[in-house]
Tab-separated table of N, CA, C and O in Angstrom:
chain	number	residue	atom	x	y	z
A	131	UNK	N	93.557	84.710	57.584
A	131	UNK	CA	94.488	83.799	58.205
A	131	UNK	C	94.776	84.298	59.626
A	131	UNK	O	94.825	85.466	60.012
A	132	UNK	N	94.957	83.152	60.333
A	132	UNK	CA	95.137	83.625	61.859
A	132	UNK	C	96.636	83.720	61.937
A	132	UNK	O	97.310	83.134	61.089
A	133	UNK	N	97.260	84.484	62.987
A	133	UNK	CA	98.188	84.164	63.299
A	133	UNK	C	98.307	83.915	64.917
A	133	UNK	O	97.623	84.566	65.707
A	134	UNK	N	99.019	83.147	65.235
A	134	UNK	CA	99.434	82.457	66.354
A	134	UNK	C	100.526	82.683	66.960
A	134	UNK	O	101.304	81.843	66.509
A	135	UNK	N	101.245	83.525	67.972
A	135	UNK	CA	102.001	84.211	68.526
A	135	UNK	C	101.737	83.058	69.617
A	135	UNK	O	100.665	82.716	70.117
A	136	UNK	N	102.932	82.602	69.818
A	136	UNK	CA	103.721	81.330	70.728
A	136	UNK	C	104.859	82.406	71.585
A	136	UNK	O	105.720	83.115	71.064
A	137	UNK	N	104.516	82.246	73.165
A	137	UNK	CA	105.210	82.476	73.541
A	137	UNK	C	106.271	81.902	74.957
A	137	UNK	O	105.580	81.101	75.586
A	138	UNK	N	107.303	82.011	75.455
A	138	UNK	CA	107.388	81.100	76.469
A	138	UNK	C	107.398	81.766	77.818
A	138	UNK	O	107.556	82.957	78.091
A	139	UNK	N	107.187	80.691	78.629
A	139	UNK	CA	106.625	81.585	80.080
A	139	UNK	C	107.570	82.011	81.295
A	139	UNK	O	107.195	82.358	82.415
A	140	UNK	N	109.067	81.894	80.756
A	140	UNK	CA	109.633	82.630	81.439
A	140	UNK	C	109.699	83.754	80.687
A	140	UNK	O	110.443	84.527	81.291
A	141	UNK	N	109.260	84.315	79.554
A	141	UNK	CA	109.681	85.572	78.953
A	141	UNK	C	108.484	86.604	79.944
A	141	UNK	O	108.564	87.814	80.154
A	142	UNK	N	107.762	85.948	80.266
A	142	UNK	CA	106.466	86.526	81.449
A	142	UNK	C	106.876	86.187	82.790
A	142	UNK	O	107.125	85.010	83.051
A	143	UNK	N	107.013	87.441	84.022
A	143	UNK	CA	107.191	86.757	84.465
A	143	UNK	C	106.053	86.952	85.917
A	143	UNK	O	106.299	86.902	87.122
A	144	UNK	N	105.042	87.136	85.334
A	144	UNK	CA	103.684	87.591	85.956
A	144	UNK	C	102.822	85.893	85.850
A	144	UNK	O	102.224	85.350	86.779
A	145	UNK	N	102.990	85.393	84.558
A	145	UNK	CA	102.934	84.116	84.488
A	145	UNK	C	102.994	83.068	85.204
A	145	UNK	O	102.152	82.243	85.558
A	146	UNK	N	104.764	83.268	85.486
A	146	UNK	CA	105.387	82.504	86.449
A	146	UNK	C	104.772	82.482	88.199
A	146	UNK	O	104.686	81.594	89.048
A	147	UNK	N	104.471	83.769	88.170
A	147	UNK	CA	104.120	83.597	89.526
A	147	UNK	C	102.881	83.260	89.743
A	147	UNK	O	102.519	82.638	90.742
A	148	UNK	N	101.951	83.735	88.603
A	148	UNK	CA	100.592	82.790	88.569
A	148	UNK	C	100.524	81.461	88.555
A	148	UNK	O	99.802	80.913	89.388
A	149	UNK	N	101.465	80.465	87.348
A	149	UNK	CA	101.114	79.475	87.136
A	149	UNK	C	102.229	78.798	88.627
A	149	UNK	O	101.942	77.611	88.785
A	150	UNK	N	103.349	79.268	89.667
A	150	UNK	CA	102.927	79.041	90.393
A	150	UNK	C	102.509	78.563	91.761
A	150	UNK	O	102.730	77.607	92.504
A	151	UNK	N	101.707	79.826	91.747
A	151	UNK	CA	100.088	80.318	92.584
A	151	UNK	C	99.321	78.786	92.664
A	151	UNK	O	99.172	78.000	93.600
A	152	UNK	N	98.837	78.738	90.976
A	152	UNK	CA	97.653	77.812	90.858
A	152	UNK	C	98.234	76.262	91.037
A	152	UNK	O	97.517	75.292	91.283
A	153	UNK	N	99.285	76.234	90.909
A	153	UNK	CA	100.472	74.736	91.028
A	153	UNK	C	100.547	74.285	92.387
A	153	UNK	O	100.464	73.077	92.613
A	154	UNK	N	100.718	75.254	93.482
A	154	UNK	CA	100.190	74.889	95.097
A	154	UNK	C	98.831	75.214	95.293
A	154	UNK	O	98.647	74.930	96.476
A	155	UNK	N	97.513	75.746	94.718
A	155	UNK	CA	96.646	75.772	94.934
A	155	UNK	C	95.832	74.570	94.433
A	155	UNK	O	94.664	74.264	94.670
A	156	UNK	N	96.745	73.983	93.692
A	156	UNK	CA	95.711	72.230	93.399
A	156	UNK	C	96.356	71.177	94.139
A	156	UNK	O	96.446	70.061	93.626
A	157	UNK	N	96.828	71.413	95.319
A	157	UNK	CA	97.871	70.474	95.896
A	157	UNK	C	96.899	70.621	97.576
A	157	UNK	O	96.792	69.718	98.405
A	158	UNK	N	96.309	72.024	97.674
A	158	UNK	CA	95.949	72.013	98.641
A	158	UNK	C	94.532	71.962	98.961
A	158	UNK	O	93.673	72.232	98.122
A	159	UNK	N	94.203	71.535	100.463
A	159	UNK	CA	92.418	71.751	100.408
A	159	UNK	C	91.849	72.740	101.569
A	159	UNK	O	91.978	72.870	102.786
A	160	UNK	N	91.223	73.294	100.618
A	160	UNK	CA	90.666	74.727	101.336
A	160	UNK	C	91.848	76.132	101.578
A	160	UNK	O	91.837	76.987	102.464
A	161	UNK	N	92.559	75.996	100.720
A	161	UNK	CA	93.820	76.936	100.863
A	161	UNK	C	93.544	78.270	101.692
A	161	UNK	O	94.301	78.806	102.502
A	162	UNK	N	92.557	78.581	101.379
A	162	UNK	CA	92.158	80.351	101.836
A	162	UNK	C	91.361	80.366	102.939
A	162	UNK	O	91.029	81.470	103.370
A	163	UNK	N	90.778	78.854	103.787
A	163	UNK	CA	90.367	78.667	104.652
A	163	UNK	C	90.962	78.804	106.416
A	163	UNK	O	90.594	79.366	107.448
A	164	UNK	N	92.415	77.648	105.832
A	164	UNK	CA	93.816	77.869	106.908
A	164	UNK	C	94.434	78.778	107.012
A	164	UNK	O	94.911	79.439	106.089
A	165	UNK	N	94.563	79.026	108.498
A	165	UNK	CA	96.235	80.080	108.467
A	165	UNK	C	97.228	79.810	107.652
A	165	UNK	O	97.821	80.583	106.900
A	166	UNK	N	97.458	78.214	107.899
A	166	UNK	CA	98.858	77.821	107.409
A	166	UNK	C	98.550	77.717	106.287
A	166	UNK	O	98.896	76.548	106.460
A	167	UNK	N	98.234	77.758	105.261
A	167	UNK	CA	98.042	77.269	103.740
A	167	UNK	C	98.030	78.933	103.047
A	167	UNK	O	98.562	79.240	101.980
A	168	UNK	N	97.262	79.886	103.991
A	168	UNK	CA	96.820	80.926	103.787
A	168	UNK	C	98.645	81.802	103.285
A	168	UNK	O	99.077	82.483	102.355
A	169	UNK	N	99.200	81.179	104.653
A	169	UNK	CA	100.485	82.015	105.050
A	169	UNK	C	101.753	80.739	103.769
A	169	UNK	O	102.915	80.730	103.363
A	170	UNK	N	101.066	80.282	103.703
A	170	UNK	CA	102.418	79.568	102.320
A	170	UNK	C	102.356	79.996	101.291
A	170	UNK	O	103.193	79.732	100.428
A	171	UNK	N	101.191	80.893	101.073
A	171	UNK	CA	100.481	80.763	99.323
A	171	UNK	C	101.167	82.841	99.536
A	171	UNK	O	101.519	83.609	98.641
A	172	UNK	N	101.117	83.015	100.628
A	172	UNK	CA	101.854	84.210	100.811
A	172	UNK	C	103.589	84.306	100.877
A	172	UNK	O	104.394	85.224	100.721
A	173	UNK	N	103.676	83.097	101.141
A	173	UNK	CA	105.050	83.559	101.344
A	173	UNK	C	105.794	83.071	99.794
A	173	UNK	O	106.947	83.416	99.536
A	174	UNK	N	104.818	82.084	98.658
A	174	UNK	CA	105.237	81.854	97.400
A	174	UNK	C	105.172	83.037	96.814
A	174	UNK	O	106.157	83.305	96.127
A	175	UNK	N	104.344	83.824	96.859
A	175	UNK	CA	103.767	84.928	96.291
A	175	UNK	C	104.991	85.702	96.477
A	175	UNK	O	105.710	85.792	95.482
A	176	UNK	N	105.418	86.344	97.670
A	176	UNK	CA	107.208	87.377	98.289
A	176	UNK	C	108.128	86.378	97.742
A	176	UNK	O	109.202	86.914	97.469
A	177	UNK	N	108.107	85.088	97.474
A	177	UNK	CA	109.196	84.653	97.166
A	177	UNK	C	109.626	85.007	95.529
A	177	UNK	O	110.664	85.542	95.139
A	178	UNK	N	108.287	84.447	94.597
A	178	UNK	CA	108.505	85.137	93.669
A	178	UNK	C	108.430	86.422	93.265
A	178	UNK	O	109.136	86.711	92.299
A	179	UNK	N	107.695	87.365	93.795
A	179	UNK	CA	108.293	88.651	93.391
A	179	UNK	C	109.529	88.946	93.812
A	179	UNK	O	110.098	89.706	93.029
A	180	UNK	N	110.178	88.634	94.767
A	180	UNK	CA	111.782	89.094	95.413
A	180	UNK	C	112.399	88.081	94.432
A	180	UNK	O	113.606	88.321	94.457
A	181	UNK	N	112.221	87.313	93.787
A	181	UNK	CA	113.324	86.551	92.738
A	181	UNK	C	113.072	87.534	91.323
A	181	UNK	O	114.074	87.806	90.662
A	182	UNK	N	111.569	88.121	90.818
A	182	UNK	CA	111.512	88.203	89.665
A	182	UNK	C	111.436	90.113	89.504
A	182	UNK	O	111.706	90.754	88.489
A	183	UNK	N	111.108	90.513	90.484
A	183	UNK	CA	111.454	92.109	90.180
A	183	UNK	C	112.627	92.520	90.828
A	183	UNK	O	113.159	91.993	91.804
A	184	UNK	N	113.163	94.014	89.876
A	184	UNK	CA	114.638	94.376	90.014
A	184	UNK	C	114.606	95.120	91.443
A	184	UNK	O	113.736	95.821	91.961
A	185	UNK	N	115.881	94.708	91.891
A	185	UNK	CA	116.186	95.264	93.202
A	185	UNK	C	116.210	96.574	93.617
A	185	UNK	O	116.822	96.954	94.616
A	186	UNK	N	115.365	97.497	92.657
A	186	UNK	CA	115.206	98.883	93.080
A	186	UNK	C	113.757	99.113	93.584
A	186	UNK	O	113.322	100.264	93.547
A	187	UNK	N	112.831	97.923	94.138
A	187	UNK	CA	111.744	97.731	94.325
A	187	UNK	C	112.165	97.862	95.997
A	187	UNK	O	113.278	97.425	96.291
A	188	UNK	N	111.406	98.386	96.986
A	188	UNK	CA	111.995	98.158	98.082
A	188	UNK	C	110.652	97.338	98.885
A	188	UNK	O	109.555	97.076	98.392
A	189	UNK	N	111.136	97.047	100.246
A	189	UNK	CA	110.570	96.061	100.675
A	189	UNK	C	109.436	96.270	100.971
A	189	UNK	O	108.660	95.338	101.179
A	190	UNK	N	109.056	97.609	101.065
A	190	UNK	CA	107.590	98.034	101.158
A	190	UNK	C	106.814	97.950	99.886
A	190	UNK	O	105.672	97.517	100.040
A	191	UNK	N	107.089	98.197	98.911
A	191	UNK	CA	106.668	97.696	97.398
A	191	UNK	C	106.694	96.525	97.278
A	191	UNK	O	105.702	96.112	96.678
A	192	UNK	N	107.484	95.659	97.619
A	192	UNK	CA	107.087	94.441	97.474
A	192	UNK	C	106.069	93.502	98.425
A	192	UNK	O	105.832	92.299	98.318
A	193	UNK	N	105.599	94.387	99.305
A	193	UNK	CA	104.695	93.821	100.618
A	193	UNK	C	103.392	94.326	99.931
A	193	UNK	O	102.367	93.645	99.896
A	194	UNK	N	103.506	95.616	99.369
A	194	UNK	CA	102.127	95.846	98.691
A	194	UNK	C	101.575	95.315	97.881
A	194	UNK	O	100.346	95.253	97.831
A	195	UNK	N	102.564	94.670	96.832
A	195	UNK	CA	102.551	93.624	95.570
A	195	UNK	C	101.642	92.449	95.750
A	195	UNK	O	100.658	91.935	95.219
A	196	UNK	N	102.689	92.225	97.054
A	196	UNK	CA	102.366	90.718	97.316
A	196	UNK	C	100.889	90.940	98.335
A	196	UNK	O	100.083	90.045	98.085
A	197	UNK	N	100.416	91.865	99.339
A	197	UNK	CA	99.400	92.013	99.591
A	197	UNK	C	98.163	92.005	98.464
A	197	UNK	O	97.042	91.579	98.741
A	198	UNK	N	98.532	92.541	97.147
A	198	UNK	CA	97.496	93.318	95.647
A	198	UNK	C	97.295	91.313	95.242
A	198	UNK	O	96.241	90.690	95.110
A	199	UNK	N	98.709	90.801	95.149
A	199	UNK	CA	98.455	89.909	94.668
A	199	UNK	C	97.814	88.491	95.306
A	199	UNK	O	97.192	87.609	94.712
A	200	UNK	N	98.130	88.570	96.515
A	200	UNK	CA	97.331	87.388	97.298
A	200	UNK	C	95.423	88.270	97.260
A	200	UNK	O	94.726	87.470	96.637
A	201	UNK	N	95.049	88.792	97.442
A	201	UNK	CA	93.676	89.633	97.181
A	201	UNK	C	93.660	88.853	95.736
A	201	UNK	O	93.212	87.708	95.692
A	202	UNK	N	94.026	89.329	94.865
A	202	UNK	CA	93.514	89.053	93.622
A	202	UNK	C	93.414	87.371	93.507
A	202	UNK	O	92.299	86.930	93.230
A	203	UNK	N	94.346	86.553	93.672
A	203	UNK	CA	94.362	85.416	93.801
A	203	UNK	C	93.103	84.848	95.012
A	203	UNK	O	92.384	83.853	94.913
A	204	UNK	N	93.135	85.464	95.691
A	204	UNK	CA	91.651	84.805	96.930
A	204	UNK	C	90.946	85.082	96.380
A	204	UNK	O	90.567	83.932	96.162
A	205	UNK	N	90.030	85.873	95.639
A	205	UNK	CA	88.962	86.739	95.488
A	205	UNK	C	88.757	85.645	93.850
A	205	UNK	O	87.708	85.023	93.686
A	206	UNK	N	89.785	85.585	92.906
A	206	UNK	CA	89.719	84.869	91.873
A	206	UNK	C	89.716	83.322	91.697
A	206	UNK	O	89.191	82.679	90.788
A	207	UNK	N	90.384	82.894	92.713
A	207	UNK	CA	90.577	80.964	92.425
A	207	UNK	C	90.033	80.670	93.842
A	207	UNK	O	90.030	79.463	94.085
A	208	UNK	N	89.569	81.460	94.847
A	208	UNK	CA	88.804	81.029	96.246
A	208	UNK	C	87.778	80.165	96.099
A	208	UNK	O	87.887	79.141	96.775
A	209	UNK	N	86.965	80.245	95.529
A	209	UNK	CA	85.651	79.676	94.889
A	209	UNK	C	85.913	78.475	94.045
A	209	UNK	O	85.282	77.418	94.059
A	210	UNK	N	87.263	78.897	93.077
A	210	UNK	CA	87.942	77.203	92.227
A	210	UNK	C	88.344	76.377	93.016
A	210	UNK	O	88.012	75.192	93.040
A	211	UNK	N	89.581	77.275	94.199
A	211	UNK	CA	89.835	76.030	95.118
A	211	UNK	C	89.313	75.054	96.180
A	211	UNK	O	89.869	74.057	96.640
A	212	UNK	N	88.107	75.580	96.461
A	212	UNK	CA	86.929	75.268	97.784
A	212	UNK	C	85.971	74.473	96.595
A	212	UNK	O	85.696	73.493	97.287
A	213	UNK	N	85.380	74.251	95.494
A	213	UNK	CA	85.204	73.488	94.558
A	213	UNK	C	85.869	72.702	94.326
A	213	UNK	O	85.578	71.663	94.919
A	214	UNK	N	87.148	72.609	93.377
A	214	UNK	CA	88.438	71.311	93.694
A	214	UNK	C	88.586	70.637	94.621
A	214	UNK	O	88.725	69.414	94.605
A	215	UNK	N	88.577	71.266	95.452
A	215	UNK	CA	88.612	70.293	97.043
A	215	UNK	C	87.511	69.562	97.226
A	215	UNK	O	87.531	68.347	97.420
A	216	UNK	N	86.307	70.392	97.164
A	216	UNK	CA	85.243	69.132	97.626
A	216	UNK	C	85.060	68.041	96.431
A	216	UNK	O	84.974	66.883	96.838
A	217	UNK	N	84.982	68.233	94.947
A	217	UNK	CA	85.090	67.102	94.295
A	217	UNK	C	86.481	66.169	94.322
A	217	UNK	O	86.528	65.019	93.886
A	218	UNK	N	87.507	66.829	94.868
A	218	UNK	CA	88.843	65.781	95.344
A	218	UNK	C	87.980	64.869	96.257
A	218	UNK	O	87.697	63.808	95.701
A	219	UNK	N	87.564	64.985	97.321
A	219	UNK	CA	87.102	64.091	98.558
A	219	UNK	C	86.063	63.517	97.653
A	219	UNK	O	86.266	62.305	97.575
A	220	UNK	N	84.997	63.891	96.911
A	220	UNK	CA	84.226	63.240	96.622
A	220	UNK	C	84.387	62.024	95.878
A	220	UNK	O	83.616	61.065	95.886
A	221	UNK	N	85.561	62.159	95.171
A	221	UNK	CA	86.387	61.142	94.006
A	221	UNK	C	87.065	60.384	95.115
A	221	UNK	O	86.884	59.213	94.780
A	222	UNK	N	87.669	60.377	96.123
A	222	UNK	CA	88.322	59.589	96.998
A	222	UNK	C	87.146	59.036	97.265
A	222	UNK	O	87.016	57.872	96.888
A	223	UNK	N	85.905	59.732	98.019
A	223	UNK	CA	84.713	58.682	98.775
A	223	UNK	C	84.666	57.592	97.679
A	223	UNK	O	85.119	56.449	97.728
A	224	UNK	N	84.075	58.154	96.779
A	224	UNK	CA	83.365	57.477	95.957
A	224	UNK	C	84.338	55.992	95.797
A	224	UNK	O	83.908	54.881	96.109
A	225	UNK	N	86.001	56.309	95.133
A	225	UNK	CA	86.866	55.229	95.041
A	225	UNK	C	86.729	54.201	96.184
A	225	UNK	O	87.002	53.008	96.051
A	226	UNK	N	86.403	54.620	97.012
A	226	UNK	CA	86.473	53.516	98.281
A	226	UNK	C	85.447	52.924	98.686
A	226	UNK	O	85.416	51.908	99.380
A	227	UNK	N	84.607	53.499	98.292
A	227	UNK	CA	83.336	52.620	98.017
A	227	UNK	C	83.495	51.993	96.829
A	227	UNK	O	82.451	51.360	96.673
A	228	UNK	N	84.216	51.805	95.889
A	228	UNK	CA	84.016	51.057	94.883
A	228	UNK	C	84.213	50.094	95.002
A	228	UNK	O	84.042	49.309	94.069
């Protein structure tokens, strides 16, 4: 028998800042391409760690965080989001030609 461990996603809160990461990364096109998209997806990233870790983290720990974590996020969904994007436009062409 399996068991199935249900859990909810503020009890994570590594989660939270992933799911979101990926919540403005399907909103945008070419995210990791722009400055500006580059510099929002950074400043979600400091926003949620300065809401979700305890205030004995100082601001240099949290610049490293958020440096570890925008890397991991480019390097991991860069390739999903530059894919998403071009089949977004392609689904618009296509609609308008229909």
């Amino acid at each position: 028998m399996f068991h199935v461990k249900l859990f909810h996603i503020d009890a994570y809160p590594e989660l939270r800042l992933l799911e979101a990461i990926k919540a403005q990364l399907a909103t945008m096109d070419h995210p990791f391409d722009k400055q500006e998209t580059r510099a929002t997806i950074i400043i979600t990233i400091r926003d949620v760690l300065w809401k979700e870790l305890p205030e004995s983290y100082s601001d240099e720990s949290i610049n490293y965080y958020r440096d570890a974590v925008y890397q991991y996020v480019s390097q991991r969904y860069g390739e999903m989001a530059s894919t998403l994007s071009r089949s977004r436009r392609m689904t618009s062409s296509a609609e308008i030609w229909a």
